[in-house]
N, CA, C and O atoms as a GROMACS GRO file, in nm:
protein
  312
    1MET      N    1   0.965  -0.191   0.369
    1MET     CA    2   0.877  -0.211   0.257
    1MET      C    3   0.957  -0.227   0.128
    1MET      O    4   0.928  -0.313   0.046
    2THR      N    5   1.059  -0.144   0.113
    2THR     CA    6   1.141  -0.151  -0.009
    2THR      C    7   1.212  -0.285  -0.020
    2THR      O    8   1.212  -0.347  -0.126
    3ALA      N    9   1.272  -0.330   0.090
    3ALA     CA   10   1.345  -0.457   0.087
    3ALA      C   11   1.251  -0.576   0.066
    3ALA      O   12   1.290  -0.674   0.003
    4THR      N   13   1.131  -0.566   0.116
    4THR     CA   14   1.037  -0.678   0.108
    4THR      C   15   0.962  -0.684  -0.024
    4THR      O   16   0.947  -0.791  -0.082
    5MET      N   17   0.915  -0.568  -0.072
    5MET     CA   18   0.827  -0.565  -0.188
    5MET      C   19   0.895  -0.521  -0.318
    5MET      O   20   0.842  -0.544  -0.427
    6ASN      N   21   1.012  -0.456  -0.308
    6ASN     CA   22   1.085  -0.406  -0.424
    6ASN      C   23   0.999  -0.315  -0.514
    6ASN      O   24   0.993  -0.336  -0.635
    7PRO      N   25   0.934  -0.214  -0.454
    7PRO     CA   26   0.850  -0.125  -0.534
    7PRO      C   27   0.932  -0.016  -0.601
    7PRO      O   28   1.049   0.004  -0.569
    8GLU      N   29   0.870   0.055  -0.696
    8GLU     CA   30   0.931   0.174  -0.755
    8GLU      C   31   0.948   0.281  -0.647
    8GLU      O   32   1.053   0.344  -0.637
    9GLN      N   33   0.844   0.299  -0.567
    9GLN     CA   34   0.841   0.395  -0.458
    9GLN      C   35   0.755   0.338  -0.346
    9GLN      O   36   0.682   0.241  -0.365
   10VAL      N   37   0.764   0.402  -0.231
   10VAL     CA   38   0.674   0.368  -0.120
   10VAL      C   39   0.595   0.494  -0.087
   10VAL      O   40   0.652   0.598  -0.055
   11TYR      N   41   0.464   0.483  -0.094
   11TYR     CA   42   0.377   0.596  -0.058
   11TYR      C   43   0.344   0.586   0.090
   11TYR      O   44   0.311   0.478   0.140
   12VAL      N   45   0.353   0.696   0.159
   12VAL     CA   46   0.316   0.703   0.300
   12VAL      C   47   0.219   0.819   0.315
   12VAL      O   48   0.250   0.932   0.279
   13CYS      N   49   0.100   0.790   0.367
   13CYS     CA   50   0.002   0.897   0.383
   13CYS      C   51  -0.083   0.872   0.507
   13CYS      O   52  -0.087   0.763   0.564
   14LEU      N   53  -0.150   0.977   0.546
   14LEU     CA   54  -0.234   0.976   0.664
   14LEU      C   55  -0.373   1.022   0.624
   14LEU      O   56  -0.388   1.130   0.566
   15TRP      N   57  -0.474   0.941   0.654
   15TRP     CA   58  -0.613   0.976   0.624
   15TRP      C   59  -0.686   0.991   0.756
   15TRP      O   60  -0.669   0.910   0.847
   16SER      N   61  -0.766   1.093   0.766
   16SER     CA   62  -0.843   1.115   0.888
   16SER      C   63  -0.981   1.168   0.853
   16SER      O   64  -1.014   1.283   0.882
   17HIS      N   65  -1.061   1.084   0.790
   17HIS     CA   66  -1.196   1.125   0.752
   17HIS      C   67  -1.294   1.013   0.782
   17HIS      O   68  -1.270   0.897   0.749
   18ALA      N   69  -1.403   1.050   0.842
   18ALA     CA   70  -1.516   0.960   0.862
   18ALA      C   71  -1.639   1.050   0.854
   18ALA      O   72  -1.666   1.128   0.945
   19ASP      N   73  -1.714   1.039   0.747
   19ASP     CA   74  -1.829   1.127   0.724
   19ASP      C   75  -1.789   1.274   0.729
   19ASP      O   76  -1.863   1.357   0.782
   20ALA      N   77  -1.670   1.306   0.674
   20ALA     CA   78  -1.617   1.442   0.667
   20ALA      C   79  -1.581   1.500   0.804
   20ALA      O   80  -1.564   1.621   0.817
   21VAL      N   81  -1.570   1.415   0.904
   21VAL     CA   82  -1.535   1.459   1.039
   21VAL      C   83  -1.417   1.374   1.086
   21VAL      O   84  -1.426   1.251   1.089
   22PRO      N   85  -1.305   1.439   1.122
   22PRO     CA   86  -1.193   1.360   1.174
   22PRO      C   87  -1.236   1.282   1.298
   22PRO      O   88  -1.281   1.341   1.396
   23GLY      N   89  -1.222   1.153   1.293
   23GLY     CA   90  -1.263   1.072   1.406
   23GLY      C   91  -1.167   0.958   1.434
   23GLY      O   92  -1.157   0.912   1.548
   24HIS      N   93  -1.099   0.914   1.334
   24HIS     CA   94  -0.998   0.809   1.350
   24HIS      C   95  -0.893   0.830   1.242
   24HIS      O   96  -0.911   0.910   1.151
   25ILE      N   97  -0.784   0.759   1.254
   25ILE     CA   98  -0.672   0.780   1.163
   25ILE      C   99  -0.636   0.651   1.091
   25ILE      O  100  -0.633   0.544   1.152
   26HIS      N  101  -0.609   0.662   0.962
   26HIS     CA  102  -0.554   0.554   0.881
   26HIS      C  103  -0.414   0.598   0.842
   26HIS      O  104  -0.398   0.701   0.776
   27PHE      N  105  -0.314   0.523   0.880
   27PHE     CA  106  -0.176   0.550   0.840
   27PHE      C  107  -0.142   0.446   0.734
   27PHE      O  108  -0.136   0.327   0.765
   28VAL      N  109  -0.119   0.489   0.611
   28VAL     CA  110  -0.102   0.399   0.499
   28VAL      C  111   0.043   0.396   0.453
   28VAL      O  112   0.102   0.500   0.426
   29VAL      N  113   0.099   0.278   0.444
   29VAL     CA  114   0.232   0.256   0.385
   29VAL      C  115   0.208   0.161   0.268
   29VAL      O  116   0.178   0.043   0.287
   30GLN      N  117   0.221   0.215   0.147
   30GLN     CA  118   0.183   0.140   0.028
   30GLN      C  119   0.298   0.128  -0.070
   30GLN      O  120   0.355   0.228  -0.112
   31PRO      N  121   0.334   0.004  -0.106
   31PRO     CA  122   0.433  -0.011  -0.213
   31PRO      C  123   0.368   0.028  -0.345
   31PRO      O  124   0.261  -0.021  -0.380
   32ALA      N  125   0.433   0.115  -0.418
   32ALA     CA  126   0.384   0.155  -0.550
   32ALA      C  127   0.467   0.080  -0.654
   32ALA      O  128   0.580   0.118  -0.685
   33CYS      N  129   0.410  -0.027  -0.705
   33CYS     CA  130   0.482  -0.115  -0.798
   33CYS      C  131   0.454  -0.076  -0.943
   33CYS      O  132   0.344  -0.030  -0.976
   34ARG      N  133   0.551  -0.094  -1.028
   34ARG     CA  134   0.539  -0.059  -1.169
   34ARG      C  135   0.419  -0.129  -1.233
   34ARG      O  136   0.348  -0.068  -1.313
   35ASP      N  137   0.395  -0.256  -1.198
   35ASP     CA  138   0.281  -0.328  -1.255
   35ASP      C  139   0.149  -0.257  -1.224
   35ASP      O  140   0.062  -0.247  -1.311
   36ASP      N  141   0.134  -0.208  -1.101
   36ASP     CA  142   0.012  -0.137  -1.063
   36ASP      C  143   0.000  -0.005  -1.140
   36ASP      O  144  -0.108   0.031  -1.186
   37MET      N  145   0.113   0.067  -1.152
   37MET     CA  146   0.110   0.194  -1.226
   37MET      C  147   0.070   0.171  -1.371
   37MET      O  148  -0.007   0.248  -1.428
   38THR      N  149   0.123   0.067  -1.430
   38THR     CA  150   0.091   0.035  -1.570
   38THR      C  151  -0.054  -0.009  -1.584
   38THR      O  152  -0.125   0.038  -1.672
   39ARG      N  153  -0.098  -0.099  -1.497
   39ARG     CA  154  -0.234  -0.152  -1.502
   39ARG      C  155  -0.338  -0.040  -1.491
   39ARG      O  156  -0.439  -0.042  -1.562
   40HIS      N  157  -0.314   0.056  -1.404
   40HIS     CA  158  -0.410   0.163  -1.379
   40HIS      C  159  -0.375   0.293  -1.453
   40HIS      O  160  -0.449   0.392  -1.444
   41ASN      N  161  -0.262   0.293  -1.524
   41ASN     CA  162  -0.216   0.412  -1.595
   41ASN      C  163  -0.218   0.534  -1.502
   41ASN      O  164  -0.271   0.640  -1.537
   42ALA      N  165  -0.158   0.516  -1.384
   42ALA     CA  166  -0.164   0.623  -1.283
   42ALA      C  167  -0.048   0.607  -1.185
   42ALA      O  168   0.018   0.504  -1.180
   43TYR      N  169  -0.027   0.712  -1.108
   43TYR     CA  170   0.070   0.709  -0.999
   43TYR      C  171   0.026   0.811  -0.896
   43TYR      O  172  -0.064   0.891  -0.921
   44GLY      N  173   0.089   0.809  -0.778
   44GLY     CA  174   0.056   0.902  -0.671
   44GLY      C  175  -0.086   0.882  -0.620
   44GLY      O  176  -0.137   0.770  -0.622
   45PRO      N  177  -0.150   0.989  -0.575
   45PRO     CA  178  -0.286   0.978  -0.521
   45PRO      C  179  -0.386   0.920  -0.621
   45PRO      O  180  -0.482   0.853  -0.581
   46VAL      N  181  -0.364   0.944  -0.751
   46VAL     CA  182  -0.454   0.890  -0.852
   46VAL      C  183  -0.442   0.737  -0.856
   46VAL      O  184  -0.541   0.667  -0.876
   47LEU      N  185  -0.322   0.686  -0.837
   47LEU     CA  186  -0.302   0.541  -0.831
   47LEU      C  187  -0.374   0.484  -0.710
   47LEU      O  188  -0.442   0.382  -0.721
   48GLN      N  189  -0.361   0.548  -0.594
   48GLN     CA  190  -0.430   0.500  -0.475
   48GLN      C  191  -0.581   0.494  -0.499
   48GLN      O  192  -0.646   0.396  -0.462
   49LEU      N  193  -0.636   0.597  -0.560
   49LEU     CA  194  -0.779   0.600  -0.587
   49LEU      C  195  -0.818   0.490  -0.685
   49LEU      O  196  -0.918   0.421  -0.664
   50ALA      N  197  -0.741   0.474  -0.792
   50ALA     CA  198  -0.771   0.371  -0.892
   50ALA      C  199  -0.767   0.231  -0.831
   50ALA      O  200  -0.852   0.147  -0.861
   51MET      N  201  -0.668   0.207  -0.746
   51MET     CA  202  -0.658   0.076  -0.682
   51MET      C  203  -0.775   0.053  -0.587
   51MET      O  204  -0.827  -0.058  -0.578
   52SER      N  205  -0.815   0.156  -0.516
   52SER     CA  206  -0.929   0.146  -0.426
   52SER      C  207  -1.057   0.118  -0.504
   52SER      O  208  -1.136   0.032  -0.465
   53GLU      N  209  -1.076   0.189  -0.612
   53GLU     CA  210  -1.196   0.170  -0.694
   53GLU      C  211  -1.200   0.034  -0.761
   53GLU      O  212  -1.307  -0.022  -0.783
   54ALA      N  213  -1.082  -0.022  -0.794
   54ALA     CA  214  -1.077  -0.154  -0.855
   54ALA      C  215  -1.117  -0.263  -0.756
   54ALA      O  216  -1.163  -0.370  -0.796
   55ASN      N  217  -1.099  -0.235  -0.627
   55ASN     CA  218  -1.140  -0.326  -0.519
   55ASN      C  219  -1.087  -0.468  -0.540
   55ASN      O  220  -1.160  -0.565  -0.522
   56GLN      N  221  -0.961  -0.478  -0.577
   56GLN     CA  222  -0.896  -0.607  -0.595
   56GLN      C  223  -0.807  -0.633  -0.474
   56GLN      O  224  -0.690  -0.596  -0.473
   57VAL      N  225  -0.863  -0.697  -0.375
   57VAL     CA  226  -0.795  -0.721  -0.250
   57VAL      C  227  -0.721  -0.855  -0.257
   57VAL      O  228  -0.778  -0.954  -0.301
   58PRO      N  229  -0.593  -0.858  -0.214
   58PRO     CA  230  -0.522  -0.986  -0.215
   58PRO      C  231  -0.586  -1.083  -0.116
   58PRO      O  232  -0.648  -1.041  -0.018
   59GLY      N  233  -0.570  -1.209  -0.143
   59GLY     CA  234  -0.624  -1.312  -0.054
   59GLY      C  235  -0.550  -1.317   0.079
   59GLY      O  236  -0.441  -1.262   0.093
   60LYS      N  237  -0.611  -1.382   0.175
   60LYS     CA  238  -0.555  -1.392   0.310
   60LYS      C  239  -0.415  -1.453   0.308
   60LYS      O  240  -0.325  -1.404   0.377
   61ALA      N  241  -0.395  -1.557   0.231
   61ALA     CA  242  -0.264  -1.623   0.227
   61ALA      C  243  -0.156  -1.528   0.173
   61ALA      O  244  -0.044  -1.528   0.223
   62ALA      N  245  -0.189  -1.450   0.072
   62ALA     CA  246  -0.092  -1.356   0.016
   62ALA      C  247  -0.056  -1.248   0.118
   62ALA      O  248   0.061  -1.211   0.130
   63VAL      N  249  -0.156  -1.198   0.191
   63VAL     CA  250  -0.130  -1.097   0.294
   63VAL      C  251  -0.043  -1.155   0.404
   63VAL      O  252   0.053  -1.091   0.448
   64GLU      N  253  -0.074  -1.275   0.448
   64GLU     CA  254   0.005  -1.338   0.554
   64GLU      C  255   0.149  -1.361   0.510
   64GLU      O  256   0.241  -1.343   0.590
   65GLU      N  257   0.168  -1.399   0.384
   65GLU     CA  258   0.304  -1.424   0.333
   65GLU      C  259   0.386  -1.295   0.334
   65GLU      O  260   0.503  -1.296   0.372
   66VAL      N  261   0.326  -1.184   0.293
   66VAL     CA  262   0.396  -1.056   0.294
   66VAL      C  263   0.426  -1.014   0.437
   66VAL      O  264   0.534  -0.961   0.465
   67CYS      N  265   0.332  -1.036   0.529
   67CYS     CA  266   0.354  -1.002   0.670
   67CYS      C  267   0.472  -1.079   0.728
   67CYS      O  268   0.552  -1.023   0.803
   68VAL      N  269   0.483  -1.206   0.695
   68VAL     CA  270   0.596  -1.287   0.741
   68VAL      C  271   0.727  -1.228   0.690
   68VAL      O  272   0.825  -1.218   0.765
   69ARG      N  273   0.730  -1.188   0.562
   69ARG     CA  274   0.851  -1.131   0.504
   69ARG      C  275   0.886  -0.996   0.567
   69ARG      O  276   1.003  -0.968   0.594
   70ILE      N  277   0.786  -0.914   0.591
   70ILE     CA  278   0.811  -0.783   0.653
   70ILE      C  279   0.860  -0.800   0.796
   70ILE      O  280   0.954  -0.732   0.837
   71ARG      N  281   0.799  -0.890   0.872
   71ARG     CA  282   0.846  -0.915   1.010
   71ARG      C  283   0.991  -0.960   1.011
   71ARG      O  284   1.070  -0.913   1.093
   72ALA      N  285   1.026  -1.050   0.920
   72ALA     CA  286   1.165  -1.097   0.914
   72ALA      C  287   1.260  -0.982   0.882
   72ALA      O  288   1.369  -0.973   0.939
   73GLU      N  289   1.221  -0.895   0.790
   73GLU     CA  290   1.303  -0.782   0.752
   73GLU      C  291   1.319  -0.685   0.870
   73GLU      O  292   1.428  -0.634   0.894
   74LEU      N  293   1.212  -0.661   0.943
   74LEU     CA  294   1.218  -0.572   1.060
   74LEU      C  295   1.308  -0.632   1.169
   74LEU      O  296   1.387  -0.560   1.231
   75ARG      N  297   1.296  -0.762   1.192
   75ARG     CA  298   1.383  -0.828   1.292
   75ARG      C  299   1.531  -0.817   1.252
   75ARG      O  300   1.617  -0.790   1.335
   76ALA      N  301   1.558  -0.837   1.124
   76ALA     CA  302   1.696  -0.834   1.075
   76ALA      C  303   1.756  -0.693   1.087
   76ALA      O  304   1.877  -0.679   1.104
   77SER      N  305   1.673  -0.592   1.078
   77SER     CA  306   1.724  -0.454   1.083
   77SER      C  307   1.730  -0.399   1.225
   77SER      O  308   1.784  -0.291   1.247
   78ALA      N  309   1.674  -0.473   1.320
   78ALA     CA  310   1.672  -0.424   1.460
   78ALA      C  311   1.805  -0.439   1.529
   78ALA      O  312   1.819  -0.403   1.645
   0.00000   0.00000   0.00000
């Protein structure tokens, strides 16, 4: 994530809530970029919440482009 996205930090967390009952797991690896921290005036869990509430999801092409870069980085490090 660091090599691909060049974030300030990488947040890694585990969520296990569905209607307040553990039922499935979300494993989150999130680049925490300075632009996002500045835009939302937040960091850490507060940044995650602010980004979620903003509901600004990248387009399919942007997600695919990052996936291609991450796959290449993983292959190179294997």
